[in-house]
XYZ file of C-alpha atoms in Angstrom:
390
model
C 87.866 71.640 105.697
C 86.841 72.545 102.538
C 90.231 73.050 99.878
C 88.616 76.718 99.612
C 88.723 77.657 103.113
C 92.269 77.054 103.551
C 94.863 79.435 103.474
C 96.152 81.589 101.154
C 99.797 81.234 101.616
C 101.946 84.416 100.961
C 105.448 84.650 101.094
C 107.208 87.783 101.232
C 105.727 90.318 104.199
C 106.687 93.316 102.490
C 104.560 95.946 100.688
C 102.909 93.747 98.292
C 102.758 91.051 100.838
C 101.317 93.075 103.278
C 98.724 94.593 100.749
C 98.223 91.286 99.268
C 97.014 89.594 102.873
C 94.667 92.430 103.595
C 92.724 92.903 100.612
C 91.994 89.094 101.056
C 91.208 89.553 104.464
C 88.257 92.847 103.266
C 86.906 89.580 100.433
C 86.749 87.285 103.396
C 89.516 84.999 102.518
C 92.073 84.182 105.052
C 95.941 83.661 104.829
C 99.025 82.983 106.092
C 102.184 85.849 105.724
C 105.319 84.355 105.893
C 108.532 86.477 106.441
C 111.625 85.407 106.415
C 113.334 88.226 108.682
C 113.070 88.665 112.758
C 110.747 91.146 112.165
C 108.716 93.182 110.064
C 110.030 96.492 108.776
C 110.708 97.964 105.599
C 114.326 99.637 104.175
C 114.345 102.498 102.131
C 113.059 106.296 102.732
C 110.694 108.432 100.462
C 107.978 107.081 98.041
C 105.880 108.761 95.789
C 102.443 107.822 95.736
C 100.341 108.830 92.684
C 96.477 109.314 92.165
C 96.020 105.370 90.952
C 97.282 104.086 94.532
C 94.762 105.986 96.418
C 92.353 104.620 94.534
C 93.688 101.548 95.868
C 94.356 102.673 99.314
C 90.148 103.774 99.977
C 89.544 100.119 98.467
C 91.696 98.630 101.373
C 90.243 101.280 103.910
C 93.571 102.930 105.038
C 93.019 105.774 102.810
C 93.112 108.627 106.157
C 96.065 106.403 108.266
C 98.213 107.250 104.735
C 97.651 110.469 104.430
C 97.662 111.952 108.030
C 102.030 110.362 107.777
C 102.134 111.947 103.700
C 102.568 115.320 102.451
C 100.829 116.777 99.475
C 103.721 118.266 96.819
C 102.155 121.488 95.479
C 104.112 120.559 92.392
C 106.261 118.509 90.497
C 109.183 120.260 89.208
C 112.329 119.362 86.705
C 115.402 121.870 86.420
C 117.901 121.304 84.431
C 121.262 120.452 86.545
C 123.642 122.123 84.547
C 121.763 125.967 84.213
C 119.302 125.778 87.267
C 116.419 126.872 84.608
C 112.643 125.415 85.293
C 112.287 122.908 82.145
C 108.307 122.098 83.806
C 106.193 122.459 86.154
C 103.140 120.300 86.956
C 100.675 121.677 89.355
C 100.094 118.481 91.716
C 97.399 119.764 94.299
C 93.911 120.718 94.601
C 93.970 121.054 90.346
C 95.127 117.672 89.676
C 93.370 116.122 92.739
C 90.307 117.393 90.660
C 91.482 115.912 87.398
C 92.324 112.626 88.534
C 90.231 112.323 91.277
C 93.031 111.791 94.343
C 95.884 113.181 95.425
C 99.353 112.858 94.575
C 101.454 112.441 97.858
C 104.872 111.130 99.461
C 105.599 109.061 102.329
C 107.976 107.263 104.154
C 108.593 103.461 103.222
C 108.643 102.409 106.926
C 105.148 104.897 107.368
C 103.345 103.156 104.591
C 104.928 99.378 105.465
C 103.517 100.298 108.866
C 99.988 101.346 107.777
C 99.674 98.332 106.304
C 101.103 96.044 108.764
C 99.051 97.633 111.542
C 95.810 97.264 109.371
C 96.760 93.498 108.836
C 97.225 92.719 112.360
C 93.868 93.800 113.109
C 92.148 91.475 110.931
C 91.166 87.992 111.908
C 91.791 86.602 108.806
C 95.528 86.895 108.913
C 98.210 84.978 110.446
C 101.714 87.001 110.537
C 104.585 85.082 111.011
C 108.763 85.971 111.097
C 111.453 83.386 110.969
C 109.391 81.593 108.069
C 112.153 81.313 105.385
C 109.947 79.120 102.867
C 112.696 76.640 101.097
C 110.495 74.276 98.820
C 106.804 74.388 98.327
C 104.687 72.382 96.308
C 101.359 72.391 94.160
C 99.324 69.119 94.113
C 96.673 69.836 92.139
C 94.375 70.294 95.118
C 95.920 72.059 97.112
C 99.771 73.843 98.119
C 102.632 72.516 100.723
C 105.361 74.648 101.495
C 108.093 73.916 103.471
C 110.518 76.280 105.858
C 113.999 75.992 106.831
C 113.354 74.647 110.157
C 111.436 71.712 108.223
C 107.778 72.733 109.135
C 105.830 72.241 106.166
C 102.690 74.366 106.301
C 99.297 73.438 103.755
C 97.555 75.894 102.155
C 94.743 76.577 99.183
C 97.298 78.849 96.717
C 100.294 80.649 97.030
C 101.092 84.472 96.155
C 104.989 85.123 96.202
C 105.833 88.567 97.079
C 109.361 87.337 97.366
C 110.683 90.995 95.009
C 113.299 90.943 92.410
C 114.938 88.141 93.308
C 112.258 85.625 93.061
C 112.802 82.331 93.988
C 109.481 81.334 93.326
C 109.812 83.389 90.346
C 112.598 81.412 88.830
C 110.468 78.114 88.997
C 107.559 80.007 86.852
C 109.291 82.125 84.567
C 113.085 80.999 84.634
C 114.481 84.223 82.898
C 117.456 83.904 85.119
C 119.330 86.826 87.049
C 117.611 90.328 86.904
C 118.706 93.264 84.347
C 121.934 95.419 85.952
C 120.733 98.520 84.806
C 124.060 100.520 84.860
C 122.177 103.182 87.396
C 122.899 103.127 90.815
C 120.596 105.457 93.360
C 121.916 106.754 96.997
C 119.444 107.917 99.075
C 119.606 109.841 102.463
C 116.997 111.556 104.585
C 117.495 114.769 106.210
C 115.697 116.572 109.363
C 114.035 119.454 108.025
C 115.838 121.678 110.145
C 119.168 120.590 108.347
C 118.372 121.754 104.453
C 120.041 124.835 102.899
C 118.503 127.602 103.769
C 116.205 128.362 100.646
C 116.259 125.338 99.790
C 113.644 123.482 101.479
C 109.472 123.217 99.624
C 107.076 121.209 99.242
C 107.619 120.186 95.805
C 109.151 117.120 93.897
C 112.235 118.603 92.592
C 113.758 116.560 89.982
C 117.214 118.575 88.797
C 118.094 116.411 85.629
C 122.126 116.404 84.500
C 124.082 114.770 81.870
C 123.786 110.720 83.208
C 122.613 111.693 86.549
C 119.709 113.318 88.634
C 119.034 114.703 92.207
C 115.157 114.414 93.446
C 113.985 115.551 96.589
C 110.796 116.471 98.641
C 109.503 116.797 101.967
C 108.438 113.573 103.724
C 106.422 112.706 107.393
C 104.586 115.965 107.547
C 107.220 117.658 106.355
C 109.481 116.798 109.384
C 112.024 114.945 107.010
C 113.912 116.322 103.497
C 114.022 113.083 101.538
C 117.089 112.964 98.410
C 117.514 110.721 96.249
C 120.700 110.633 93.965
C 121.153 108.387 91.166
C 123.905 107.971 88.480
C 125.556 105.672 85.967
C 128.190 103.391 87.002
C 129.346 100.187 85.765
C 131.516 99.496 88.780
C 128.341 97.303 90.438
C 127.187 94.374 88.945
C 124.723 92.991 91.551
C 123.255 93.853 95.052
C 121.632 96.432 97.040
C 121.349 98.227 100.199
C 125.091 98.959 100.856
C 126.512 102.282 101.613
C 127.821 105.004 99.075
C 130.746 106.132 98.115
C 130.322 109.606 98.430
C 133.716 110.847 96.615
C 132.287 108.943 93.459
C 128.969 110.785 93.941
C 130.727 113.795 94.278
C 132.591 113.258 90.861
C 128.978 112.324 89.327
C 127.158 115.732 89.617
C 130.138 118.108 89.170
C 129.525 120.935 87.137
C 126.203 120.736 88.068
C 124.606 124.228 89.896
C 125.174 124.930 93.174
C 121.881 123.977 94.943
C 122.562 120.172 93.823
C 126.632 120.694 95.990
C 124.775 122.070 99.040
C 122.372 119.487 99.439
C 124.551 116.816 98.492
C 127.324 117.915 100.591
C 124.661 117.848 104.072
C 124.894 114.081 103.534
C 127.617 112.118 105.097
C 126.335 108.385 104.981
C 124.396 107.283 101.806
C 122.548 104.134 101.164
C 123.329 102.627 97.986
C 120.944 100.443 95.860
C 121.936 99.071 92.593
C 119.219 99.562 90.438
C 117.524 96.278 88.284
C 114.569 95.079 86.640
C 113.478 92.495 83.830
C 112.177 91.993 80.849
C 108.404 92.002 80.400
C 106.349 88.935 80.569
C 103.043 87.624 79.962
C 103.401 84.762 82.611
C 103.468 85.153 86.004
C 101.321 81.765 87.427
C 101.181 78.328 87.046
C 98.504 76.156 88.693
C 97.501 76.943 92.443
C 100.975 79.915 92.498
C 100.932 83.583 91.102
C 103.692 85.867 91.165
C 103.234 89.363 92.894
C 104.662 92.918 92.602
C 108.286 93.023 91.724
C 108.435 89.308 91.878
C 106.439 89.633 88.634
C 107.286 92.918 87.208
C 110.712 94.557 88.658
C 110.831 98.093 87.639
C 113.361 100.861 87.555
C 112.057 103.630 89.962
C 111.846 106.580 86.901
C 107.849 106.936 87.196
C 108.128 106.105 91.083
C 105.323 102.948 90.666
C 107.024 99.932 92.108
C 104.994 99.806 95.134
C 102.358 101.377 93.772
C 101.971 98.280 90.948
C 102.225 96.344 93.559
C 99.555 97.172 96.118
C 97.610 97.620 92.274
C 98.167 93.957 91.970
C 97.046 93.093 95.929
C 93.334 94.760 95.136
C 92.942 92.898 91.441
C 94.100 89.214 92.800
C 91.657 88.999 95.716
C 88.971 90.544 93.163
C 89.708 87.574 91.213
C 90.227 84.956 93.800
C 86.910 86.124 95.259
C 85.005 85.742 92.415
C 86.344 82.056 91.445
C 87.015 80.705 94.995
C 86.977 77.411 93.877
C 89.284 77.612 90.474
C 92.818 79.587 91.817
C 94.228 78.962 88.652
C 91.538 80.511 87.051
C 91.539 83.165 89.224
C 95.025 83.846 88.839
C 95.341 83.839 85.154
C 92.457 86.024 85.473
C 94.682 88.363 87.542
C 97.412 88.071 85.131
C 95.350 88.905 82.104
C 93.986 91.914 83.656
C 97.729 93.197 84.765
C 100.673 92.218 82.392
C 99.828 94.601 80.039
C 99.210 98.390 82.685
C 102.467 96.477 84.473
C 104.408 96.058 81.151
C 104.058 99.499 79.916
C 105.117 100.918 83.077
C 108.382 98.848 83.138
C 109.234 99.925 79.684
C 108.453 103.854 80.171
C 110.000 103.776 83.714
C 113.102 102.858 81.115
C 112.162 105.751 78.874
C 111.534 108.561 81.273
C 115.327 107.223 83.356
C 116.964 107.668 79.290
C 115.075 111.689 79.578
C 115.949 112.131 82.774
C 119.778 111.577 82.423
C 120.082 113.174 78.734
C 123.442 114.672 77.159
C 124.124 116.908 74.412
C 121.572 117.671 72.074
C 118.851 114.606 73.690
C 119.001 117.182 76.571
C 118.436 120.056 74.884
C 115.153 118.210 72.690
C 114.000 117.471 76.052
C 114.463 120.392 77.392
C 112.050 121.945 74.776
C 109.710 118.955 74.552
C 108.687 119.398 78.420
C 108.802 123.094 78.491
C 106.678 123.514 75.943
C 103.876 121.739 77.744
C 100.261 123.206 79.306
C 99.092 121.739 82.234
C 96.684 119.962 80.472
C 98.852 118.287 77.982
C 101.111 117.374 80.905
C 98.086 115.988 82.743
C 96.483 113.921 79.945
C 100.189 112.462 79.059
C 99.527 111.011 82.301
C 96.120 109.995 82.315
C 97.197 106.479 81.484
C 99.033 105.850 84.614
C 97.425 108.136 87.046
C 93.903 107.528 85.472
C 93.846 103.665 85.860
């Protein structure tokens, strides 16, 4: 067998994973998935998916499964926490649709996961596999070896880790050491529709910004599902994710803040909490016959809602490049790289931007406050031509 026609091996079967397998699969390039949990599912709730992603998902032909689970926000909204007063509003349907050229939705995490695993088990090209915790893995120079806990060791042409924040494979490449402890942590809870406030329930992004702390929330699943998303500063938490909340220390959080924030708040009585991280820029994310993938190369805080999005970004770009040099994966991949540290970069460091906006005090809030509301729609649209656009 030619070194080409071997696998791809990807570890990691989560969004990026998933994406990464199946855009391979469309250039005719096979691969092997390997996830390290009993099955494949994805944690989380709501996700925002932006213009740029779409783009994505009609290149990886799951464009109509995605949106027949999303719903289309009329408009994206921030109110200030502490007076209840409209700082902007950003028209989000069939006018920016026209401007960008694709929607602006949000999902579920486990609906998109889904769509994706559901397109990769109908290709050919792809072997799925759970219970594949990769522990070593090698690059010969021809050719990749990894190696799983049981002691299987499994050959391959190149490996992709999608193996998320905290790398493994990532620490090998780059060796920046532990992820960035933000100081933010983020609950999130979903709601049946039938449960919100009375008055309270649209199909907007609402983004109610306070003094170290915000409250976002939209409809999600076709409007079935009220998706919040609570985040605040706290030093308590130096690592770790996926734990539940402490909902008196929420409470503390957002007082003082108006009484819409209290009543949705107060419908939740379990919260998950994540801890939220990222790292520092870099230019490097391969090395030989292995490339780095989605937040395994370029963890983000969640402020301009693109983690998965940069990801699945990523999936489309690496199997253009693979594709085209078949025969040179490292050439291919620093292709990759050079085409995607740069969009990637900027979006870590204004996700970091728009959280220090978001969470303003004193007179920061009120210069933001002004900033934003004096906006027109088009100066809010071209401010996000860069992200939305690419």
């Amino acid at each position: 067998m030619a070194m080409q026609d071997r696998p791809v091996i990807i570890i990691g079967g989560g969004i990026g994973g998933l994406a990464t397998a199946l855009a391979l699969a469309l250039k005719g390039i096979a691969s092997v998935l390997l996830e390290q949990s009993a099955e494949f599912k994805e944690v989380g709730a709501g996700i925002q998916l932006g213009p740029n992603v779409f783009r994505r998902f009609e290149a990886l032909g799951i464009r109509a499964a995605i949106e027949a689970d999303a719903v289309f926000p009329e408009n994206l909204i921030m109110r200030d926490a502490l007076t209840g007063e409209v700082v902007t509003r950003i028209p989000m349907g069939e006018q920016a649709r026209a401007h960008w050229g694709m929607p602006y939705a949000v999902t579920h995490r486990a609906d998109l996961h889904n769509t994706l695993l559901q397109a990769c088990l109908a290709q050919k090209k792809i072997v799925l596999r759970n219970n594949a915790k990769v522990t070593a893995w090698q690059d010969s120079g021809d050719g990749v070896t990894v190696t799983l806990a049981g002691g299987e060791s499994i050959g391959g042409d190149s490996i992709v880790a999608c193996d998320g924040l905290w790398s493994q494979v990532r620490a090998e490449i780059v060796n920046d050491g532990k992820p960035r402890v933000s100081g933010h942590i983020a609950y999130r809870a979903v709601l049946p529709a039938s449960e919100v406030p009375p008055g309270q329930f649209e199909n907007n992004v609402v983004l109610w910004a306070g003094p170290k702390t915000h409250l976002v929330h939209y409809p999600l699943r076709r409007g079935e599902l009220f998706n919040l998303v609570a985040v605040f500063h706290s030093n308590r938490y130096e690592e770790g994710w996926n734990a539940f909340g402490d909902v008196e220390e929420l409470n503390e959080r957002f007082q003082n803040q108006q009484p819409q924030v209290h009543n949705l708040l107060g419908k939740i009585e379990s919260w998950r909490m994540w801890v939220l991280c990222d790292r520092e820029p870099v230019a490097n994310w391969t090395k030989g016959r292995i490339a780095l993938l989605g937040d395994a190369a370029h963890p983000m805080l969640q402020y301009l809602a693109q983690g998965a999005c940069m990801a699945i970004e990523d999936a489309v770009c690496l199997a253009e490049k693979l594709a085209a040099r078949r025969d040179d994966p490292n050439a291919a991949f620093l292709a990759y790289q050079q085409e995607r540290y740069l969009r990637t970069a900027r979006v870590q460091v204004m996700a970091r931007v728009y959280g220090d906006f978001y969470h303003a005090t004193g007179p920061v809030r009120e210069l933001r406050n002004g900033l934003l509301s004096g906006r027109n729609q088009a100066q809010a649209y071209a401010g996000n031509d860069w992200l939305y656009g690419g």
